[in-house]
Amino acid sequence: MNRDVDPIELLIQELTKFPGIGEKTASRLVFHLLHCPQEDAEALARAVLNLKEKVRFCSLCFNLTAQEQCKICQDERRIEGVICVVEEPSDLIAIEKAGAFKGRYHVLQGAISPLDGIGPDNLKIKELLERLRRGKVDEVILATNINVEGETTALYLQKLIKPLGIKLTRIACGVPSGGDLEYIDRVTIGKALENRREI
Ligand SMILES: [Zn+2]
């Protein structure tokens, strides 16, 4: 860290690395921190460190968790036989907020994107197939995003999963083309799941 950098400037610089935070918002946050009680600032700093130290990936579905397995994998009320495959934990959160799904998840941790150098081996596809081969799964819902990468990934998974004789479905239109699940409203996500089609 450069010791000559002004502490205010330094924090503004760090905050502008966040998605959606420009310099103006970063400045507002910094001035808020300057005015708030010392213990609030300390609590924030601790929460950030705590997050980095404790949060890891669920050993089964690769959702984010502070435990060995995430809350959803541990929840016996969730239907074990239906797995919804998503790209990122943020997609899982979006579907959970929609409240339209009661099964389990598998988070691929990305999508196939040759241009970005991301191939199938960079994703949690092998782990998904292992889960499916262990049995107990009746349906896999492919809920990767409706864009080139998401469709490529869905097609790739279709070729691998179809021979296993498991029912395979793809979330329906309703999710706009180019749609990133994370930014789509709850009703639309609910409809997209409800109207999923078998592939
Ligand atoms: Zn899990």
Short mmCIF file of C-alpha atoms and ligand atoms in Angstrom, two decimals:
data_model
loop_
_atom_site.label_atom_id
_atom_site.label_comp_id
_atom_site.label_asym_id
_atom_site.label_seq_id
_atom_site.Cartn_x
_atom_site.Cartn_y
_atom_site.Cartn_z
CA MET A 1 0.00 0.00 0.00
CA ASN A 2 1.31 3.44 -0.86
CA ARG A 3 1.70 5.35 2.38
CA ASP A 4 1.53 8.71 0.61
CA VAL A 5 -1.99 8.11 -0.63
CA ASP A 6 -4.60 10.12 1.20
CA PRO A 7 -6.80 7.76 3.30
CA ILE A 8 -9.97 9.25 1.83
CA GLU A 9 -8.71 8.85 -1.72
CA LEU A 10 -7.52 5.33 -0.97
CA LEU A 11 -10.89 4.13 0.26
CA ILE A 12 -12.67 5.83 -2.65
CA GLN A 13 -10.33 3.98 -5.02
CA GLU A 14 -11.06 0.66 -3.33
CA LEU A 15 -14.83 1.19 -3.35
CA THR A 16 -14.95 2.10 -7.04
CA LYS A 17 -13.75 -1.46 -7.74
CA PHE A 18 -17.24 -2.64 -6.72
CA PRO A 19 -19.81 -3.25 -9.46
CA GLY A 20 -22.14 -0.29 -9.86
CA ILE A 21 -20.11 2.01 -7.61
CA GLY A 22 -18.81 5.13 -9.31
CA GLU A 23 -16.63 7.80 -7.75
CA LYS A 24 -19.63 9.85 -6.62
CA THR A 25 -21.23 6.97 -4.71
CA ALA A 26 -17.83 5.93 -3.33
CA SER A 27 -17.32 9.46 -1.96
CA ARG A 28 -20.75 9.41 -0.32
CA LEU A 29 -19.95 6.09 1.35
CA VAL A 30 -16.58 7.35 2.56
CA PHE A 31 -18.09 10.52 4.06
CA HIS A 32 -20.79 8.42 5.68
CA LEU A 33 -18.06 6.28 7.27
CA LEU A 34 -16.22 9.39 8.47
CA HIS A 35 -19.33 10.57 10.27
CA CYS A 36 -20.52 7.25 11.68
CA PRO A 37 -19.43 5.99 15.14
CA GLN A 38 -16.05 4.24 15.37
CA GLU A 39 -17.70 0.94 16.33
CA ASP A 40 -19.84 0.92 13.18
CA ALA A 41 -16.76 1.32 11.02
CA GLU A 42 -15.00 -1.44 12.96
CA ALA A 43 -18.04 -3.74 12.63
CA LEU A 44 -17.98 -3.21 8.86
CA ALA A 45 -14.26 -3.95 8.62
CA ARG A 46 -14.71 -7.12 10.69
CA ALA A 47 -17.70 -8.24 8.61
CA VAL A 48 -15.62 -7.91 5.42
CA LEU A 49 -12.76 -9.98 6.87
CA ASN A 50 -15.18 -12.50 8.33
CA LEU A 51 -16.77 -12.93 4.93
CA LYS A 52 -13.44 -13.65 3.28
CA GLU A 53 -12.32 -16.02 6.03
CA LYS A 54 -15.48 -18.05 6.53
CA VAL A 55 -17.43 -18.21 3.29
CA ARG A 56 -16.58 -21.07 0.98
CA PHE A 57 -18.31 -23.31 -1.52
CA CYS A 58 -20.77 -26.01 -0.50
CA SER A 59 -19.11 -29.39 -0.99
CA LEU A 60 -22.19 -30.74 -2.76
CA CYS A 61 -23.78 -27.97 -4.86
CA PHE A 62 -21.08 -25.22 -4.84
CA ASN A 63 -23.39 -22.56 -3.48
CA LEU A 64 -21.76 -20.17 -1.02
CA THR A 65 -21.85 -21.24 2.61
CA ALA A 66 -20.06 -20.83 5.92
CA GLN A 67 -20.41 -24.57 6.56
CA GLU A 68 -19.40 -27.81 4.85
CA GLN A 69 -22.77 -27.94 3.10
CA CYS A 70 -25.11 -25.05 2.38
CA LYS A 71 -28.52 -24.54 4.04
CA ILE A 72 -30.39 -25.75 0.96
CA CYS A 73 -28.44 -29.03 0.75
CA GLN A 74 -29.02 -29.57 4.46
CA ASP A 75 -32.74 -28.83 4.28
CA GLU A 76 -34.57 -32.16 4.21
CA ARG A 77 -37.80 -30.50 3.13
CA ARG A 78 -36.26 -29.65 -0.24
CA ILE A 79 -37.05 -32.12 -3.02
CA GLU A 80 -33.94 -34.18 -3.54
CA GLY A 81 -34.94 -35.53 -6.94
CA VAL A 82 -34.96 -32.21 -8.79
CA ILE A 83 -31.75 -30.30 -9.42
CA CYS A 84 -31.74 -26.81 -10.88
CA VAL A 85 -28.43 -26.03 -12.60
CA VAL A 86 -27.35 -22.38 -12.50
CA GLU A 87 -24.21 -20.49 -13.42
CA GLU A 88 -23.51 -18.46 -10.28
CA PRO A 89 -24.59 -18.29 -6.62
CA SER A 90 -26.26 -14.97 -7.48
CA ASP A 91 -28.58 -16.83 -9.90
CA LEU A 92 -29.48 -19.25 -7.13
CA ILE A 93 -30.30 -16.33 -4.86
CA ALA A 94 -32.53 -14.80 -7.57
CA ILE A 95 -34.48 -18.08 -7.95
CA GLU A 96 -34.75 -18.46 -4.18
CA LYS A 97 -36.17 -14.94 -3.90
CA ALA A 98 -38.77 -15.84 -6.52
CA GLY A 99 -39.81 -18.64 -4.14
CA ALA A 100 -40.93 -20.81 -7.04
CA PHE A 101 -38.53 -23.70 -6.61
CA LYS A 102 -38.38 -26.30 -3.85
CA GLY A 103 -35.71 -28.65 -5.20
CA ARG A 104 -31.93 -28.59 -4.95
CA TYR A 105 -29.31 -26.72 -6.94
CA HIS A 106 -25.99 -27.19 -8.64
CA VAL A 107 -23.87 -24.09 -9.21
CA LEU A 108 -21.54 -24.47 -12.20
CA GLN A 109 -19.50 -21.42 -11.23
CA GLY A 110 -19.68 -19.90 -14.68
CA ALA A 111 -20.60 -20.81 -18.23
CA ILE A 112 -18.68 -22.16 -21.21
CA SER A 113 -17.06 -19.22 -22.96
CA PRO A 114 -14.19 -20.06 -25.30
CA LEU A 115 -13.46 -16.36 -25.87
CA ASP A 116 -12.75 -15.97 -22.15
CA GLY A 117 -10.84 -19.25 -22.05
CA ILE A 118 -13.54 -20.97 -19.98
CA GLY A 119 -14.11 -24.57 -21.03
CA PRO A 120 -16.15 -27.39 -19.46
CA ASP A 121 -13.21 -28.41 -17.26
CA ASN A 122 -13.26 -25.00 -15.57
CA LEU A 123 -16.83 -25.54 -14.40
CA LYS A 124 -18.37 -27.89 -11.83
CA ILE A 125 -19.69 -30.20 -14.54
CA LYS A 126 -17.78 -33.31 -13.49
CA GLU A 127 -19.20 -32.87 -9.98
CA LEU A 128 -22.73 -32.53 -11.38
CA LEU A 129 -22.40 -35.77 -13.33
CA GLU A 130 -21.10 -37.53 -10.21
CA ARG A 131 -24.19 -36.34 -8.33
CA LEU A 132 -26.46 -37.60 -11.07
CA ARG A 133 -24.73 -40.98 -11.27
CA ARG A 134 -25.20 -41.48 -7.54
CA GLY A 135 -28.92 -41.69 -8.38
CA LYS A 136 -32.05 -40.29 -6.73
CA VAL A 137 -32.37 -37.54 -9.37
CA ASP A 138 -35.54 -37.52 -11.48
CA GLU A 139 -35.18 -34.17 -13.21
CA VAL A 140 -32.45 -31.69 -14.06
CA ILE A 141 -33.56 -28.15 -14.88
CA LEU A 142 -31.04 -26.22 -16.93
CA ALA A 143 -31.33 -22.63 -15.71
CA THR A 144 -28.18 -21.23 -17.23
CA ASN A 145 -28.60 -17.70 -18.59
CA ILE A 146 -30.42 -17.08 -21.88
CA ASN A 147 -27.38 -15.81 -23.76
CA VAL A 148 -24.71 -17.36 -25.99
CA GLU A 149 -22.64 -18.73 -23.11
CA GLY A 150 -25.66 -20.00 -21.18
CA GLU A 151 -27.13 -21.71 -24.26
CA THR A 152 -23.76 -23.26 -25.18
CA THR A 153 -23.46 -24.63 -21.65
CA ALA A 154 -27.04 -25.96 -21.68
CA LEU A 155 -26.40 -27.72 -25.00
CA TYR A 156 -23.17 -29.23 -23.70
CA LEU A 157 -24.93 -30.49 -20.56
CA GLN A 158 -27.82 -31.83 -22.60
CA LYS A 159 -25.43 -34.11 -24.54
CA LEU A 160 -23.94 -35.44 -21.31
CA ILE A 161 -27.11 -35.83 -19.25
CA LYS A 162 -29.56 -37.14 -21.86
CA PRO A 163 -27.86 -40.59 -22.10
CA LEU A 164 -28.29 -41.00 -18.32
CA GLY A 165 -32.05 -41.29 -18.85
CA ILE A 166 -32.87 -38.42 -16.49
CA LYS A 167 -35.67 -35.99 -17.42
CA LEU A 168 -34.04 -32.82 -18.68
CA THR A 169 -35.76 -29.44 -18.90
CA ARG A 170 -34.76 -25.91 -19.90
CA ILE A 171 -36.24 -22.77 -18.35
CA ALA A 172 -38.83 -21.25 -20.67
CA CYS A 173 -38.95 -18.06 -22.60
CA GLY A 174 -40.29 -15.28 -20.51
CA VAL A 175 -36.73 -14.77 -19.49
CA PRO A 176 -35.78 -12.21 -22.13
CA SER A 177 -33.08 -13.15 -24.61
CA GLY A 178 -29.71 -12.04 -23.28
CA GLY A 179 -31.27 -12.26 -19.85
CA ASP A 180 -29.11 -12.66 -16.82
CA LEU A 181 -31.20 -14.40 -14.16
CA GLU A 182 -29.74 -12.22 -11.47
CA TYR A 183 -31.47 -9.11 -12.88
CA ILE A 184 -34.84 -10.58 -13.74
CA ASP A 185 -37.91 -9.98 -11.60
CA ARG A 186 -39.42 -12.69 -9.39
CA VAL A 187 -42.61 -13.23 -11.35
CA THR A 188 -40.71 -13.76 -14.60
CA ILE A 189 -38.33 -16.23 -12.96
CA GLY A 190 -41.28 -18.09 -11.43
CA LYS A 191 -42.99 -18.30 -14.85
CA ALA A 192 -39.77 -19.38 -16.59
CA LEU A 193 -39.43 -22.27 -14.16
CA GLU A 194 -43.09 -23.19 -14.26
CA ASN A 195 -43.17 -23.24 -18.06
CA ARG A 196 -39.90 -25.10 -18.47
CA ARG A 197 -39.86 -27.42 -21.46
CA GLU A 198 -38.43 -30.87 -21.79
CA ILE A 199 -35.39 -31.12 -24.04
ZN ZN B 1 -25.28 -26.92 -1.23
#
